[in-house]
Coordinates of C-alpha atoms in Angstrom, one line a residue:
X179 CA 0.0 0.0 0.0
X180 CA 1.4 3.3 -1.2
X181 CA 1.0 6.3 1.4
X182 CA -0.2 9.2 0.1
X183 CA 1.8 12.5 0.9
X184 CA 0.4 15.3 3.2
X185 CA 1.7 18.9 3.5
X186 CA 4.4 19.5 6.1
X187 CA 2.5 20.3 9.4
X188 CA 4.6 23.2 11.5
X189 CA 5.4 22.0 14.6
X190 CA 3.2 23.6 17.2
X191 CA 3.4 24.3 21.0
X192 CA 1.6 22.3 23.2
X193 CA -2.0 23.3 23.9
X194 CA -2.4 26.0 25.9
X195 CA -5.1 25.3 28.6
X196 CA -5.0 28.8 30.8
X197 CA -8.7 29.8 30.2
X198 CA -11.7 27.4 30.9
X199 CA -12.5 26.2 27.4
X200 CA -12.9 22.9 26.0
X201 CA -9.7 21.6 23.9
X202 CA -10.6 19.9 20.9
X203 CA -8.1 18.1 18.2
X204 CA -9.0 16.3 15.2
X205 CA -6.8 13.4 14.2
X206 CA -7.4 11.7 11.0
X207 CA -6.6 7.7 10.0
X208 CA -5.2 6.9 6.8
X209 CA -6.4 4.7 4.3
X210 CA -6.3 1.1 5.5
X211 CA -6.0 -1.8 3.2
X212 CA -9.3 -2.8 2.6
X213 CA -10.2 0.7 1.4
X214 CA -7.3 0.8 -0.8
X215 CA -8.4 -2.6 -2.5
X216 CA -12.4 -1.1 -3.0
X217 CA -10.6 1.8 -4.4
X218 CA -11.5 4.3 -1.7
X219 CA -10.2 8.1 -2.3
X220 CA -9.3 10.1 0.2
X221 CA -11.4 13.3 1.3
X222 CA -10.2 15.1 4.0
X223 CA -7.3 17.9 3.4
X224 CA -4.9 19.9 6.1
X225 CA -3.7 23.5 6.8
X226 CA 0.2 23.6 7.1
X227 CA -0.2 25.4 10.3
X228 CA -2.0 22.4 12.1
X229 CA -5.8 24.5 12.9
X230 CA -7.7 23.8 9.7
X231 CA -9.0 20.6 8.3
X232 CA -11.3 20.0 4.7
X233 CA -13.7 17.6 4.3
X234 CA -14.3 17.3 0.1
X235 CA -14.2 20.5 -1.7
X236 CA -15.6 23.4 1.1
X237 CA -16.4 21.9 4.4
X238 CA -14.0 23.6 6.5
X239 CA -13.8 23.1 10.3
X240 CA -11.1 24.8 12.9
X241 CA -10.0 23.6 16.4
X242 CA -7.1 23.7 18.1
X243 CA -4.9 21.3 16.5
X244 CA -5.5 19.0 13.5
X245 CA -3.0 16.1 12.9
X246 CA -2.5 14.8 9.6
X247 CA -2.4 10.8 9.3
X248 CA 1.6 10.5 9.4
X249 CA 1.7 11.9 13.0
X250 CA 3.0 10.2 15.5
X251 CA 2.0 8.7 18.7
X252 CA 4.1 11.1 20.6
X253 CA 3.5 14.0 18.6
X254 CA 0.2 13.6 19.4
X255 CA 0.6 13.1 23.2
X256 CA 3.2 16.0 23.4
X257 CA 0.6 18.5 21.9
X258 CA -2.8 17.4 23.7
X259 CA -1.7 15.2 26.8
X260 CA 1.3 16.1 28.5
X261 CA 0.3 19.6 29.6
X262 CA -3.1 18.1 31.4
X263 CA -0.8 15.8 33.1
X264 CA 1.5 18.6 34.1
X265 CA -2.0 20.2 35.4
X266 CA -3.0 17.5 37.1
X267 CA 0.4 16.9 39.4
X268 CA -0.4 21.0 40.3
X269 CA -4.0 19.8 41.8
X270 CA -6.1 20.8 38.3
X271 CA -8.7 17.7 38.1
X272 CA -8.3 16.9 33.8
X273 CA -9.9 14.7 31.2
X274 CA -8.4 13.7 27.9
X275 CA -12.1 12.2 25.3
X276 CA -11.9 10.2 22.2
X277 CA -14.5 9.9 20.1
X278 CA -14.9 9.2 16.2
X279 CA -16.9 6.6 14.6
X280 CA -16.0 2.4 14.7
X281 CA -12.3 1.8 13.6
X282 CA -11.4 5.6 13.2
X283 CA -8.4 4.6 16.0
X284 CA -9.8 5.8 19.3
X285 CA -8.3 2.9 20.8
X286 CA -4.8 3.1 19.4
X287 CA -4.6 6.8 19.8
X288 CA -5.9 6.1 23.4
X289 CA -3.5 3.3 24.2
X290 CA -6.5 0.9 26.4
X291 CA -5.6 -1.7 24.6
X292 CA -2.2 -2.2 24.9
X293 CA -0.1 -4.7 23.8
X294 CA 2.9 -5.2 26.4
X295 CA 5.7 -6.1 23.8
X296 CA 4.4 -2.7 22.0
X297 CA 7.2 -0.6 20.6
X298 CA 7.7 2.8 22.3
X299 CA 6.3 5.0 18.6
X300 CA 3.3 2.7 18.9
X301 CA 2.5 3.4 23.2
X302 CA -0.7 5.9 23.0
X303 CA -2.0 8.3 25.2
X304 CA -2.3 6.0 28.2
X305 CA 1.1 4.7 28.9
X306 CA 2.6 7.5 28.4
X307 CA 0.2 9.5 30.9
X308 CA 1.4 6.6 33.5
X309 CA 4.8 7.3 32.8
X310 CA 5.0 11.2 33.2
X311 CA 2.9 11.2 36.0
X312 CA 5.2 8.8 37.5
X313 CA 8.1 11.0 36.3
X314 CA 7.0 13.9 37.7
X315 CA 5.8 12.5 40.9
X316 CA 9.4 11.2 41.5
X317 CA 11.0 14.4 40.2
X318 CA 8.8 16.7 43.4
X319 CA 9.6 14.2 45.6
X320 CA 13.6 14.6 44.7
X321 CA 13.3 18.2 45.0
X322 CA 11.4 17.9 48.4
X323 CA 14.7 16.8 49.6
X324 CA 16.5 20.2 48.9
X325 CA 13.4 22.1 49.9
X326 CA 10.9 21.9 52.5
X327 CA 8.3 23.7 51.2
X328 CA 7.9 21.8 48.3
X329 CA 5.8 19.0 47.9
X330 CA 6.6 16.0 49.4
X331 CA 4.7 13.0 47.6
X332 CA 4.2 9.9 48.8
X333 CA 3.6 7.2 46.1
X334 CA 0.3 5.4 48.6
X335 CA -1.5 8.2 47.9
X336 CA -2.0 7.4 43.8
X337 CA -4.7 5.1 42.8
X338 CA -6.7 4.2 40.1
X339 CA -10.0 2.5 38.6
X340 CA -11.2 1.1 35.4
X341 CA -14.2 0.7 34.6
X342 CA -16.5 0.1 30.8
X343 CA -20.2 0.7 30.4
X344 CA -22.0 -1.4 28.6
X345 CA -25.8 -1.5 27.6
X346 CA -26.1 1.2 30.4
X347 CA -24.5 -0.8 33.1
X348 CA -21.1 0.0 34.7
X349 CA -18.4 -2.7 34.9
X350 CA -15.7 -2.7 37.3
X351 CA -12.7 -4.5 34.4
X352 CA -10.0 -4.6 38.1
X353 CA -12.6 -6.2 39.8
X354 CA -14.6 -8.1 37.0
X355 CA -17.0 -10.2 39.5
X356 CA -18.1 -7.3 41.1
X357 CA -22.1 -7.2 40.6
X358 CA -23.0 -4.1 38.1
X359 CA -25.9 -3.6 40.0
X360 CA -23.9 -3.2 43.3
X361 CA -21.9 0.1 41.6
X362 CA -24.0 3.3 41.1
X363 CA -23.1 7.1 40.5
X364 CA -23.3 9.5 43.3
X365 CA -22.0 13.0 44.4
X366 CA -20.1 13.1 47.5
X367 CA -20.0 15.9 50.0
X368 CA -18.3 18.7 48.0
X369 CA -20.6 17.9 44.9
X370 CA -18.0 15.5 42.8
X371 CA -19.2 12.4 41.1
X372 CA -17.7 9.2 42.6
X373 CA -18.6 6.0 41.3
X374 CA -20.0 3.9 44.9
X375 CA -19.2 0.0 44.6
X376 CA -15.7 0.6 42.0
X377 CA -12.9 -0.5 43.6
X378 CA -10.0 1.7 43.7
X379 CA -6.0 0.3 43.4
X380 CA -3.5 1.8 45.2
X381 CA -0.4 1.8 42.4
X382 CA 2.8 2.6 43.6
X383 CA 4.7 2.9 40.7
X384 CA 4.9 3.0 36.5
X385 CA 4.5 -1.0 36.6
X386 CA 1.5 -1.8 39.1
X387 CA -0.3 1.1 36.9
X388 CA 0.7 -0.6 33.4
X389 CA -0.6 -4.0 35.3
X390 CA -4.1 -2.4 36.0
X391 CA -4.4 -1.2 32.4
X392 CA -3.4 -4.5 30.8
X393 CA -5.9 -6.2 33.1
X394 CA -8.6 -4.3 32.8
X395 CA -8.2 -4.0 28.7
X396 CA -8.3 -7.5 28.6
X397 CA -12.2 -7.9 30.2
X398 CA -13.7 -5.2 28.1
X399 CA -15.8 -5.8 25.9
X400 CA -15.4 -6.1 22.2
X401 CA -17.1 -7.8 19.1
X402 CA -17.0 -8.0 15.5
X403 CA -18.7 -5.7 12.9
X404 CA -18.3 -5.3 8.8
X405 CA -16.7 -1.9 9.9
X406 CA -14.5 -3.3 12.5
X407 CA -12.9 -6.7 13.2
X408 CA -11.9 -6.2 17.0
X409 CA -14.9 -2.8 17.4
X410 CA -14.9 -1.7 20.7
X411 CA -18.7 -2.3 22.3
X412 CA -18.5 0.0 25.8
X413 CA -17.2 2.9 26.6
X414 CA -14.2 2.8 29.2
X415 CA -12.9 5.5 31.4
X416 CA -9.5 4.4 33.1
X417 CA -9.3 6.9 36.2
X418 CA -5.7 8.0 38.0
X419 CA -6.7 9.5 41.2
X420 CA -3.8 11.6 43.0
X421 CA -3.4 13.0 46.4
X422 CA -0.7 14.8 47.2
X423 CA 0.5 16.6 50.7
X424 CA 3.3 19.5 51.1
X425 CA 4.7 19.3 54.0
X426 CA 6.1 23.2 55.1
X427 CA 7.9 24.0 58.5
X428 CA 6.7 27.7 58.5
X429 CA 2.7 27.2 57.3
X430 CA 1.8 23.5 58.7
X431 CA 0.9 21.6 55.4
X432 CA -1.5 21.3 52.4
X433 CA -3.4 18.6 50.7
X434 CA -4.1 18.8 46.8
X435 CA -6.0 15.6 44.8
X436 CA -6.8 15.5 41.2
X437 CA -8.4 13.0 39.0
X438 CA -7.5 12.6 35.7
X439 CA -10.0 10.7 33.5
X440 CA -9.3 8.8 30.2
X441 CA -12.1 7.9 28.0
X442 CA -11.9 5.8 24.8
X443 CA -16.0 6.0 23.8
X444 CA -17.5 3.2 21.8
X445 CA -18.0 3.8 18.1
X446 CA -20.2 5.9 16.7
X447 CA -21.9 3.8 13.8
X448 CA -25.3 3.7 11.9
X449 CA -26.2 -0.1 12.1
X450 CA -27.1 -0.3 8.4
X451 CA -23.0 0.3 7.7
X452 CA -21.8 -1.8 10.7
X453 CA -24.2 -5.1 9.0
X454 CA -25.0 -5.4 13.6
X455 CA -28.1 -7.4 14.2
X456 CA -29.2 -9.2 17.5
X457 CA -26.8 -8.7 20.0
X458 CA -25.1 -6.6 18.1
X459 CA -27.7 -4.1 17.1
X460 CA -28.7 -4.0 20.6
X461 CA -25.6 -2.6 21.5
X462 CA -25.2 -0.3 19.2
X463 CA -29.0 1.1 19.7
X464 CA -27.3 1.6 23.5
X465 CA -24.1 2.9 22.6
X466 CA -25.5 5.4 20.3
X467 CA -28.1 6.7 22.6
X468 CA -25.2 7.7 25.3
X469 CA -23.6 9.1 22.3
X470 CA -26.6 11.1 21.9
X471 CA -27.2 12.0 25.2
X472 CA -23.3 13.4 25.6
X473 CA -23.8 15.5 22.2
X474 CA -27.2 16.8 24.2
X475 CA -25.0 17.9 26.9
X476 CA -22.4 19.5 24.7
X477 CA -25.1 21.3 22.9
X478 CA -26.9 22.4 26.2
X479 CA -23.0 23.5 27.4
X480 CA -21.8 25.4 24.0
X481 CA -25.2 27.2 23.0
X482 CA -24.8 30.4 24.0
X483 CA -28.7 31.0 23.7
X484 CA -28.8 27.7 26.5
X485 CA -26.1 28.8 29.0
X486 CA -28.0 28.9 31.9
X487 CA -30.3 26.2 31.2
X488 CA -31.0 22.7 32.4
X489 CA -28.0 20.9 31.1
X490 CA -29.1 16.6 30.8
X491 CA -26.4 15.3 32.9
X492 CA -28.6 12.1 34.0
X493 CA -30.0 11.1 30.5
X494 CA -27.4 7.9 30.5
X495 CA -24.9 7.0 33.0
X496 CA -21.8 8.1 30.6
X497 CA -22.9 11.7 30.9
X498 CA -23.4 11.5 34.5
X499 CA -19.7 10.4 34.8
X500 CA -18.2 13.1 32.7
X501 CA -20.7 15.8 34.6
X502 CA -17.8 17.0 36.2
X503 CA -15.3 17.1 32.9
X504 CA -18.1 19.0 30.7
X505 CA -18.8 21.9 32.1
X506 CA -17.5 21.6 35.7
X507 CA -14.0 21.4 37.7
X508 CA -11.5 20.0 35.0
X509 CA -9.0 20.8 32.4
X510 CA -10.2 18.9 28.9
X511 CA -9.3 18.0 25.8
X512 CA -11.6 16.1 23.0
X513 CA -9.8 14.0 20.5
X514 CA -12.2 13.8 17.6
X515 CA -10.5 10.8 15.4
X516 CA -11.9 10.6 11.9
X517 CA -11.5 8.5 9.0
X518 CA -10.1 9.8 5.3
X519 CA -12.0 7.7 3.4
X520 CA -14.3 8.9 1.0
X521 CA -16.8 6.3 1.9
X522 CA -17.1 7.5 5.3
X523 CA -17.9 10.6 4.5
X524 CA -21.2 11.5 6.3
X525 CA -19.6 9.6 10.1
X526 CA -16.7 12.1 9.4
X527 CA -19.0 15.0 9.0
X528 CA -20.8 13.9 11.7
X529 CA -18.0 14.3 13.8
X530 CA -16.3 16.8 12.8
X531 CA -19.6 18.7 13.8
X532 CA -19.9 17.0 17.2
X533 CA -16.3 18.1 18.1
X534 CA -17.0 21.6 16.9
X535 CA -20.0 21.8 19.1
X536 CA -17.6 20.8 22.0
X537 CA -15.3 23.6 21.8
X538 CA -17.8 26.7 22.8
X539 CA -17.9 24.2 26.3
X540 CA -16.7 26.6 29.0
X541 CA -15.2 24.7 32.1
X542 CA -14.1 25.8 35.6
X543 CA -11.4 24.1 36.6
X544 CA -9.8 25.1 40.3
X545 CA -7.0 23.3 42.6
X546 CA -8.4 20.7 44.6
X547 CA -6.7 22.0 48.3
X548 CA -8.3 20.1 51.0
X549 CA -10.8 22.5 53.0
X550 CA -9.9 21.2 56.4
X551 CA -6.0 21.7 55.5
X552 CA -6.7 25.1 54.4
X553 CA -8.7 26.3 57.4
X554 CA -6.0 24.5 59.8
X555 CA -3.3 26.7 58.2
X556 CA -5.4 29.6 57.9
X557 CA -5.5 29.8 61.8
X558 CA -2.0 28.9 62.1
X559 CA -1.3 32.0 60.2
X560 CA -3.4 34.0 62.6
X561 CA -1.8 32.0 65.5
X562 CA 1.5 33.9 63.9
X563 CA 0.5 37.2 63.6
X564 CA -1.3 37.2 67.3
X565 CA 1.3 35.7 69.3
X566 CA 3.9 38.3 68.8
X567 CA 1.2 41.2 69.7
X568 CA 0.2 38.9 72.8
X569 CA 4.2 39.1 73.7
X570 CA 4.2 43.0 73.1
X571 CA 0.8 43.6 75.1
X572 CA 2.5 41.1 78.2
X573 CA 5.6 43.0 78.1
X574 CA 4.1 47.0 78.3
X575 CA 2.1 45.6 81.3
X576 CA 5.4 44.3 83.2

């Protein structure tokens, strides 16, 4: 198979995320065999500066950054990724979204099915998350030494969950015999969503991380369709959850946590294309129903004319999960993935709309500080200032 050539992309910065908005790239496939044998023509075009992609002759569509099909795993992560994770080690909560239709490379963009024998250009977005978080984790904790009022981490307080739903019903893939109808969505005290019944594993390094991902991948659920030989039938969101305390001589000490989700959606697919009957069309019926409800929510969150408005967080369990990364406390970045195929033109459309729609989504990410940490060293402070006038006030009366 011959690969077509593509314009020279500039190489870009990393994307900036200072204000509140939703991040969206667009990362396109390129032709696979089959499509080469049926003669298939490509129909998607690129800007040289990375913002613009064309779909056939005058669709154009702009978002943050737009990789060509010759990029590479680590371009990719470099740009999109590695600032959230950077975020997420400061106490920013963060969410990294894939979505595209069946076999547009969600999953190998994603890395949540990793192969362990993988070669490091083929590791996606996962493994690499794993390893700078692990990096960076180790690099506070080495400065810590030279510094007290750095951060001092301790490794206990990282853990993580994995979890798929399918047909509506959440799955625990590190704890596979866990009941689905024993795990339900509910907000905790400060108003985050936590998911009651999911087991969480403490993972104390790159390796017992990498473990839980391999193990989980291999319980979620996948099946066969004309679109897609190995098409991915749930959505999974793989969760690192960090907690980290500074330890400082001068103000007592602080506690930050972040989550950072990583969601690899299902396909989206029209069941006429993806030949799905029985089982099969079931599934997809489900799958694209919480792909519908999440583009209700993104339409409710970027509509201008809507801001204010009921936003259908509880129309299907996925949306519910992601309340807090749409439109709440977290840094995020969509990953539309799309096809080049001219035969999938209308999916690629399709999503190249959805992702727009996603972009006018205004967040409000803050640090997660502990509020009993902060009100302990608030009064120290005031403890500070106090005692000396105390000590002044005792010595005029002697």
């Amino acid at each position: 198979m011959t690969i077509p050539d593509y314009p020279a992309q500039e190489s870009l910065p990393s994307i900036p995320f200072e204000d509140s908005n939703v991040r969206v790239a667009v990362r396109a496939r390129p032709l696979i065999e089959k499509e080469v044998v049926d003669k298939c023509q490509e129909c998607v075009s690129y800007s040289a500066d990375g913002r613009e992609v064309v779909l056939g002759k005058d669709r154009r569509f702009t978002f943050d950054h737009v990789f060509c099909p010759t990029t590479a795993q680590e371009e990719v992560y470099r740009v999109c990724v590695k600032p959230l994770v950077e975020s997420c080690v400061a106490g920013y909560n963060a969410t990294v979204i894939a979505y595209g239709q069946t076999g547009s490379g969600k999953t190998h963009t994603m890395g949540s099915a990793t192969n362990p024998v993988s070669g490091e250009e083929d590791l996606g977005i996962l493994p690499r998350a794993i390893r700078q978080l692990y990096e960076s984790i180790e690099e506070r904790k080495h400065e810590a030494q030279f510094d007290v009022r750095e951060f001092c981490v301790n490794l206990q307080f990282v853990k993580c969950c994995f979890v798929e739903i399918y047909n509506e019903e959440i799955k625990d893939l590190l704890h596979p015999d866990t009941p689905s109808k024993s795990i339900s969505i509910r907000e905790d005290a400060n108003g985050d969503i936590i998911l009651a019944g999911v087991k969480d594993e403490a993972v104390f390094t790159y390796e017992d991380m990498m473990r839980c991902l391999e193990q989980g991948s291999a319980f979620r659920t996948t099946g066969s369709t004309l679109m897609n030989q190995l098409s991915s039938r749930s959505h999974a969101i793989f969760t690192m959850n960090i907690e980290q305390q500074s330890l400082q001589t001068l103000n007592g000490h602080e506690i930050i946590s972040a989550k950072f989700h990583l969601v690899d959606l299902a396909g989206s697919e029209r069941a006429k294309r993806t030949g799905a009957v029985g089982m099969r069309f079931k599934e997809s019926v489900t799958i694209n129903c919480g792909l519908l409800a999440l583009g209700n929510v993104i339409s409710a969150l970027g509509d201008e004319r809507k801001r204010g408005q009921h936003v259908p967080y509880r129309e299907s369990k996925l949306t519910r999960i992601l309340q807090d990364s749409l439109g709440g406390n977290s840094k995020t970045c969509m990953i539309a993935c799309i096809s080049t195929a001219d035969v999938n033109f209308e999916e690629t459309l399709n999503t190249l709309k959805y992702a727009n729609r996603a972009r006018n989504i205004q967040n409000k990410p803050i640090i997660n500080r502990d509020a009993h940490s902060v009100q302990l060293n608030q009064l120290r402070s005031e403890v500070k200032v106090l005692f000396p006038l105390l000590w002044l006030d005792d010595t005029d009366n002697k």
